[in-house]
């Protein structure tokens, strides 16, 4: 209530996001519950109160804020705006396994073995009980390529200390 009276309040976009806290073990099958965190944006000028169920990652925050602010200039980001209709996804690495999660699946890929380790139909199988491997699917191959490309870009740009497009 106090800050709502401040002159800058109506021109401020508030972003609230948590950090990860891990309790996950290799024996647990609750990996998605452990990596999920709350994220919400409050815009005093927008009273719609929309709730989205799409997959987003922390890297999506900056492009989303710039999109919301209608920033017209160029910028580089590994994320995308969650205000634009697109298939959201997230990547992470746990115990050496690279994971890709989107609105229909969770895959685990081992770069050392160059092998898909698991493929779950998430969120339909939210407890991750039915590993769909072996899977004959071009969809899985496309997701692995996307995961590899994301990781390659991140590693190369960090190693070369560059953020250009």
Backbone as a ProteinNet text record, in pm:
[ID]
protein_1_A
[PRIMARY]
XXXXXXXXXXXXXXXXXXXXXXXXXXXXXXXXXXXXXXXXXXXXXXXXXXXXXXXXXXXXXXXXXXXXXXXXXXXXXXXXXXXXXXXXXXXXXXXXXXXXXXXXXXXXXXXXXXXXXXXXXXXXXXXXXXXXXXXXXXXXXXXXXXXXXXXXXXXXXXXXXXXXX
[TERTIARY]
82	0	85.9	198.6	285.6	345.1	399.5	462.1	358.9	236.9	132.8	106.4	147.9	129.9	247.6	353.2	472.3	448.3	508.9	485.6	535	630.8	687.1	609.6	518.2	450.6	380.9	303.1	225.1	312.7	437	530	633.3	603.4	698.3	640.8	723.6	689	761.3	687.7	744.9	758.6	878.5	904.9	948.4	878	908	946.3	1062.2	1108.2	1193.5	1176.9	1253.6	1379.9	1466.8	1582	1550.8	1630.5	1606.4	1662.3	1592.6	1640.7	1629.5	1739.9	1737.5	1733.4	1641.1	1634.8	1635.4	1648.1	1638.1	1754	1724.2	1827.1	1804.7	1903.6	1891	1779.9	1749.5	1646.7	1506.2	1497.3	1368	1315.4	1184.4	1124	1042	1084.5	1010.8	1094.9	1172.2	1266.7	1199.6	1084.3	1020.3	967.6	920.3	873.9	990.5	1108.3	1225	1283.1	1266.9	1325.3	1225.8	1099.7	998.9	1009.3	992.5	994.1	883.5	835.7	734.3	795.7	720.8	758.4	629.8	623.3	507.3	546.8	468	491.4	368.6	392.8	283.1	300.2	200.9	197.4	77.7	98.7	-12.2	-113	-69	-158.8	-239.9	-215.3	-283.8	-355.5	-486.5	-564.4	-625.8	-577.6	-638	-616	-506	-480.3	-469.9	-411.1	-397.4	-299.3	-332.5	-240.9	-208.4	-81	-36.1	21.5	4.2	58.1	172.1	227.3	332.2	465.1	552.5	686.1	770.5	832.8	924.3	1050.2	1153.9	1279.6	1322.7	1413.4	1458	1518.1	1573.3	1629.3	1522.1	1395	1285.6	1246.2	1298.4	1256.2	1295.1	1421.6	1465.6	1392.1	1384	1308.1	1161.4	1103.9	963.8	945.5	1036.4	1029.3	1048.3	1145.9	1168.3	1047.4	984.5	864.6	750.2	732.3	625.7	646.7	773.1	805.7	810.6	785.8	787.9	923.6	1028.7	1164.4	1188.6	1222.6	1235.5	1375.5	1473.9	1611.5	1652.5	1767.6	1819.3	1876.2	1872.7	1935.3	1959	2046.5	2077	2031.3	1967.4	1918.9	1905.3	1923.9	1898.4	1753.5	1677	1536	1446.7	1317.5	1217.4	1106.9	1032.3	925.4	809.1	767	650.4	520.2	529.5	411.2	375.8	462.4	436.6	397.6	300	258.8	367.9	422.7	527.1	535.3	596	614.2	728.6	697	799.3	871.5	995.8	1073.7	1175.3	1230.6	1335.2	1440	1561.5	1669.6	1738.5	1793.8	1871.9	1965.2	2051.9	2146.9	2150.4	2120	2120.9	2191.6	2290.7	2368.1	2425.3	2469	2529.3	2430.8	2302.1	2199.1	2141.6	2140.6	2082.3	1934.7	1851.9	1707.4	1644.2	1539.1	1459.8	1314.7	1246.7	1106.6	1025.4	911.9	819.3	678.1	579.2	441	391.4	466.3	418.3	515.8	640.2	734.9	852.4	919.2	1046.8	1139.8	1253.4	1351.3	1480.6	1552.8	1684.4	1784.6	1891.5	1990.5	2129	2207.1	2345.4	2437.4	2505.8	2598.8	2720	2761	2876.4	2847	2725.1	2686.3	2618	2588.6	2511.7	2385.4	2311.5	2198.9	2082.9	1962.8	1841.8	1818.4	1812.1	1797.5	1652.5	1571.1	1430.1	1347.1	1221	1123.9	990.2	945.2	818.9	716	593.7	484.5	436.1	512.2	479.1	397.9	293.1	248.2	147.2	111.3	15	64.7	191.5	254.4	336.6	268.3	336	425.1	401.5	487.1	603.6	613	722.3	738.3	630.5	631.9	645.9	617.7	615.4	717.7	839.7	943.1	905.9	889.1	840	950	1070.2	1177	1162.7	1200.4	1254	1143.2	1176.3	1078.5	1122.3	1035.7	1063.4	989.5	1057.3	989	1084.3	1041.9	1121.4	1109.9	1001.3	982.3	1094.2	1129.3	1237.7	1370.1	1395.5	1519.1	1524.8	1412.3	1408	1437.5	1384.1	1407.6	1553.5	1612.3	1754.5	1838.9	1807.7	1881.4	1867	1747.8	1725.3	1805	1806.5	1883.1	2032.2	2083.4	2225.4	2260.7	2176	2202.6	2204.1	2108.9	2103.5	2232.2	2271.9	2393	2517.7	2525.8	2641.6	2653.8	2544.1	2547	2590.8	2535.2	2570.2	2718.1	2769.3	2909.5	3001.7	2973.1	3058.7	3062.3	2949	2946.1	3013.8	2999.5	3069.3	3220	3261.2	3403.4	3468.6	3395.1	3448.5	3417.9	3349.2	3313.2	3243.2	3142.3	3067.3	2917.8	2842.7	2697.3	2628.5	2706.5	2643.8	2557.2	2474.3	2379.3	2446.7
-119.4	0	125.2	118.9	234.8	269.5	170.4	202.8	236.7	192.3	226.7	377	448.6	593.5	670.2	598.9	663.9	706.5	816	865.7	770.7	686.4	594.9	464.6	440.1	310.5	270.8	359.8	324.1	305.8	348.8	330.9	223.4	133.1	29.2	-108.4	-191.9	-331.2	-413	-484.8	-562.3	-707.9	-762.1	-901.4	-973.8	-1079.9	-1160.3	-1300.1	-1345.3	-1478.5	-1536.2	-1664.2	-1732.8	-1793.6	-1837.2	-1914.6	-2061.1	-2149	-2291.6	-2337.5	-2429.4	-2497	-2645.2	-2717	-2857.3	-2950.6	-3043.6	-3155.9	-3285.3	-3273.3	-3385.7	-3482.5	-3608.6	-3711.6	-3800.7	-3877.9	-3968	-4070.4	-4101.3	-4200.2	-4140.5	-4010.2	-3942.9	-3938	-3936.2	-3922.7	-3794.4	-3694.5	-3569.1	-3453.6	-3479.9	-3381	-3252.4	-3261.9	-3139.9	-3054.9	-3118.5	-3041.1	-2966.5	-3024.4	-2964	-2848.4	-2849.8	-2741.3	-2630.5	-2653.4	-2549.5	-2440.8	-2317	-2203.8	-2106.8	-2029	-1929.4	-1809.9	-1757.6	-1636.6	-1562.5	-1436.5	-1358	-1213.6	-1150	-1012	-931.5	-819.4	-731.1	-598	-562.8	-435.1	-357.9	-250.2	-175.3	-123.3	-111.3	-62.1	-172.9	-297.3	-410.7	-490.2	-483.6	-549.6	-681.3	-739.4	-862.6	-981.7	-986.4	-1097.4	-1231.2	-1233.4	-1356.8	-1451.9	-1579.7	-1682.9	-1771.8	-1789	-1869.6	-2001.1	-2103.9	-2233.5	-2279.6	-2188.4	-2228.6	-2246.3	-2322.1	-2342.9	-2219.7	-2164.9	-2052.7	-2080.9	-2008.6	-2019.8	-1881.5	-1875.9	-1746.9	-1661.6	-1724.9	-1651.3	-1578.3	-1610.6	-1544.1	-1411	-1381	-1261	-1133.2	-1119.8	-996.3	-973.7	-1072.5	-1047.1	-1013.8	-1071.4	-1043.6	-901.6	-857.7	-720	-621.5	-646.5	-556.7	-556.9	-672.1	-681.7	-602.6	-618.9	-547.7	-396.3	-354.5	-212.2	-159.9	-249.2	-216	-158.7	-218.6	-178.1	-214.4	-115.9	-142.4	-185.1	-170.5	-193.8	-339.4	-366.5	-503.9	-542	-668.9	-722.4	-870.9	-926.6	-1069	-1138.3	-1251.2	-1326.5	-1473.5	-1558.9	-1701.5	-1736.2	-1637	-1658	-1592.9	-1605.2	-1543.7	-1484.6	-1394.2	-1328.1	-1423.2	-1431.5	-1514	-1439.9	-1317.5	-1244.4	-1275.2	-1345.5	-1380.1	-1527.3	-1556.9	-1697.8	-1779.6	-1870.1	-1958.3	-2079.2	-2182.3	-2301.9	-2277.2	-2258	-2235.2	-2363.9	-2349.5	-2464.8	-2418.9	-2514.9	-2485.9	-2596.2	-2561.2	-2659.2	-2651.9	-2763.8	-2767.2	-2887	-2893.9	-3004.8	-3049.5	-3176.7	-3234.5	-3369	-3387.6	-3511.8	-3549	-3449.4	-3475.1	-3501.1	-3501.6	-3524.8	-3390.5	-3366.6	-3244.6	-3271.6	-3183.9	-3202.9	-3091.2	-3128.7	-3036.2	-3061	-2955.4	-2969.5	-2865.9	-2910.1	-2819.6	-2855.3	-2811.3	-2831	-2973.7	-3059.9	-3197.3	-3305.4	-3270.4	-3376.1	-3326.3	-3423	-3402.5	-3507.8	-3462.8	-3559.7	-3541	-3650.6	-3648.6	-3703.8	-3629.5	-3665.3	-3666.3	-3769.8	-3778.3	-3739.1	-3623.1	-3585.1	-3678.8	-3732.2	-3822.9	-3949.5	-4000.7	-4122.4	-4091.2	-3962.8	-3919.2	-4005.2	-4007.3	-4100.1	-4037.7	-4062.1	-4022	-4121.2	-4072.5	-4159.7	-4180.9	-4075.5	-4088.5	-3987.6	-4023.3	-3939	-3960.3	-3858.9	-3866.3	-3774.2	-3816.9	-3734.6	-3643.8	-3539.8	-3444.3	-3331.2	-3283.9	-3306.5	-3419.8	-3486.6	-3596.8	-3701.2	-3734.2	-3826.1	-3743.4	-3669.4	-3573.5	-3639.5	-3766.4	-3836.2	-3907.1	-3893.8	-3951	-4100.8	-4172	-4316.8	-4399.7	-4340.7	-4418.3	-4363.9	-4414.4	-4375.7	-4435.4	-4351.6	-4395.7	-4451.2	-4469	-4528.3	-4679.1	-4743.1	-4683.8	-4615.7	-4503.8	-4420	-4398.8	-4429.1	-4404.9	-4277.5	-4165.2	-4039	-3934	-3865.5	-3753.3	-3635.9	-3632.4	-3525.2	-3528	-3646.7	-3658.1	-3612.3	-3649.1	-3608.4	-3457.1	-3394.7	-3249.2	-3181	-3236.3	-3176.8	-3192.8	-3305.8	-3326	-3226.1	-3205.2	-3106.4	-2966.7	-2933.3	-2800.6	-2786.4	-2890.8	-2890.1	-2876.4	-2952.9	-2945.1	-2805.7	-2749.6	-2616.9	-2511.2	-2519.2	-2424.3	-2433.3	-2555.1	-2573.8	-2527.8	-2558.4	-2517.6	-2365.4	-2297.2	-2150.7	-2093.4	-2145.8	-2095.4	-2115.6	-2235.4	-2265.5	-2181.8	-2175.2	-2099	-1951.3	-1893.8	-1750.8	-1719.8	-1808.3	-1786.2	-1802.1	-1904.5	-1928.4	-1814.7	-1756.7	-1650.1	-1510.6	-1506.5	-1381.2	-1285.7	-1336.7	-1254.3	-1280.7	-1176.6	-1188.1	-1147.1	-1119.5	-1076.1	-1186.4	-1148.7	-1243.3	-1351.2
0	0	0	69.7	77.9	-58.5	-129.4	-257.1	-364.4	-347.5	-445.1	-447.8	-343.8	-337.4	-397.5	-433.2	-486.7	-631.9	-675.2	-811.3	-921	-892.4	-991.2	-1002	-909.4	-900.7	-1030.8	-1089	-1208.2	-1332	-1325.4	-1437.4	-1409.8	-1320.3	-1281.7	-1312.7	-1368.5	-1393	-1286.9	-1205.9	-1096.2	-1139.1	-1127	-1162.9	-1036.9	-1004.9	-886.9	-934.2	-894.4	-934.3	-822.1	-800.6	-696.8	-755.8	-669.7	-712.7	-682.9	-737.3	-718.3	-584.8	-522.7	-404	-430.1	-425.4	-464.3	-344.2	-350.3	-258.1	-339.3	-468.9	-560.3	-541.2	-543.4	-543	-664	-699.7	-814.9	-793.4	-669.7	-640.6	-647.4	-639.3	-642.4	-784.6	-798.2	-930.3	-936	-861.7	-854.1	-906.3	-1009	-1058	-1103.4	-1167.5	-1215.3	-1101.1	-996.6	-881.6	-818.3	-824.7	-762.3	-843.2	-974.4	-1053.8	-1083.9	-1058.4	-1082	-976.2	-1021.8	-929.7	-969	-873.5	-908.9	-979.8	-1074.1	-1144.4	-1174.8	-1135.7	-1176	-1198.3	-1282.7	-1320.7	-1280.7	-1215.7	-1176.7	-1248	-1326.4	-1396.4	-1342.7	-1267.1	-1208.7	-1312.4	-1437.5	-1542.9	-1609.1	-1571.9	-1633.8	-1526.1	-1526.7	-1421.4	-1466.1	-1574.7	-1626	-1533.9	-1465.1	-1373.4	-1443.1	-1561.4	-1637.9	-1571.7	-1579.7	-1533.6	-1652.3	-1676.8	-1789.4	-1737.7	-1813.9	-1775.3	-1863.8	-1942.9	-2035.3	-1964.4	-2027.7	-1974.9	-2006.7	-1904.7	-1922.5	-1842	-1875.2	-1802.5	-1756	-1662.5	-1611.4	-1723.1	-1825.2	-1938.3	-2019.3	-1997.2	-2067.9	-2003.9	-1886.8	-1814.5	-1888.9	-1927.2	-1992.9	-2125	-2214.3	-2337.9	-2311.5	-2209.1	-2175.8	-2124.3	-2038.4	-1987.1	-2102.3	-2188	-2302.5	-2395.8	-2413.1	-2495.3	-2432.2	-2304.5	-2233	-2239.5	-2236.3	-2243	-2386.6	-2481.4	-2625.2	-2668	-2616.4	-2653.1	-2799.6	-2884.1	-3027.1	-3072.8	-2988.2	-3030.7	-3029.5	-3084.5	-3085.3	-2948.3	-2919.3	-2798.8	-2820.3	-2742.2	-2752.4	-2626.2	-2644	-2529	-2565.9	-2468.8	-2488.5	-2456.1	-2418.8	-2387.8	-2490.7	-2468.3	-2554.9	-2469.4	-2525.1	-2450	-2424.1	-2299.5	-2269.9	-2298.4	-2350.5	-2394.7	-2539.8	-2608.1	-2748.2	-2756.7	-2840.6	-2852.8	-2920.7	-2846.6	-2898.1	-2806.7	-2855.6	-2773.9	-2677.2	-2550.6	-2449.8	-2415.1	-2374.8	-2332.6	-2229.5	-2161.2	-2064.9	-2073.9	-2041.6	-2039.2	-1903.6	-1862.3	-1739.9	-1745	-1647.2	-1637.3	-1492.3	-1472.2	-1336.9	-1343.5	-1257.7	-1251.7	-1387.9	-1464.5	-1594.7	-1707	-1675.4	-1776.6	-1819.3	-1948.7	-2002.9	-2027.7	-1974.8	-1986.3	-2067.1	-2136	-2216	-2177.4	-2133.6	-2095.5	-2171.7	-2223	-2289.6	-2245.6	-2317.3	-2273.1	-2288.6	-2356.8	-2378.2	-2335.2	-2302.2	-2269.3	-2185.9	-2127.1	-2058.8	-2114.5	-2168.5	-2215.9	-2139.7	-2124.3	-2063.1	-2162.4	-2184.2	-2285.4	-2224.3	-2252.4	-2207.2	-2321.4	-2310.7	-2417.2	-2425	-2311.1	-2310	-2389.6	-2376	-2447.9	-2581.1	-2604.6	-2721.5	-2733	-2620.4	-2610.6	-2533.6	-2583.5	-2512.3	-2399.4	-2275.4	-2159.1	-2118.2	-2132.7	-2099.2	-2175.8	-2190.3	-2260.2	-2190.3	-2117.8	-2045.1	-2109.2	-2113	-2165.2	-2053.5	-2029	-1924	-1986.3	-1924	-1786.9	-1771	-1880.2	-1867.9	-1767.6	-1771.8	-1677.4	-1578.7	-1492.8	-1405.2	-1300.4	-1269.4	-1173.1	-1240.8	-1372.3	-1450.6	-1424.6	-1442.3	-1417.8	-1544	-1659.7	-1782.6	-1882.6	-1873.5	-1968.7	-2104.1	-2204.4	-2334.7	-2425.1	-2372.1	-2452.7	-2458.7	-2565.3	-2687.2	-2766.5	-2822.5	-2890.7	-3034.4	-3125	-3267	-3304.2	-3287.7	-3308.3	-3362.6	-3466.4	-3515.8	-3419.6	-3342.9	-3244	-3140.3	-3091.4	-2993.7	-3054.6	-3178.7	-3245.6	-3262	-3292.6	-3306.5	-3173.3	-3065.9	-2934	-2891.7	-2925	-2894.2	-2973.1	-3100.7	-3180.9	-3121.4	-3076.5	-3016.9	-2887	-2807.2	-2682	-2710.8	-2806.7	-2842.3	-2894.9	-2978.5	-3035	-2925.1	-2833.5	-2721.7	-2640.7	-2604.6	-2524.8	-2599.6	-2728.9	-2807.4	-2814.1	-2836.2	-2840.2	-2705.7	-2598.9	-2465.9	-2436.3	-2459.6	-2431.1	-2519.2	-2648.9	-2740	-2704.1	-2676.2	-2645.4	-2512.7	-2415.6	-2288.9	-2307.7	-2381.2	-2402.1	-2480.2	-2574.2	-2657.3	-2600.8	-2487.6	-2421.2	-2518.2	-2588.7	-2682.3	-2668.2	-2689.6	-2681.3	-2809.4	-2913.6	-3037.9	-3096.9	-3188.2	-3248.3	-3325.7
[MASK]
+++++++++++++++++++++++++++++++++++++++++++++++++++++++++++++++++++++++++++++++++++++++++++++++++++++++++++++++++++++++++++++++++++++++++++++++++++++++++++++++++++++

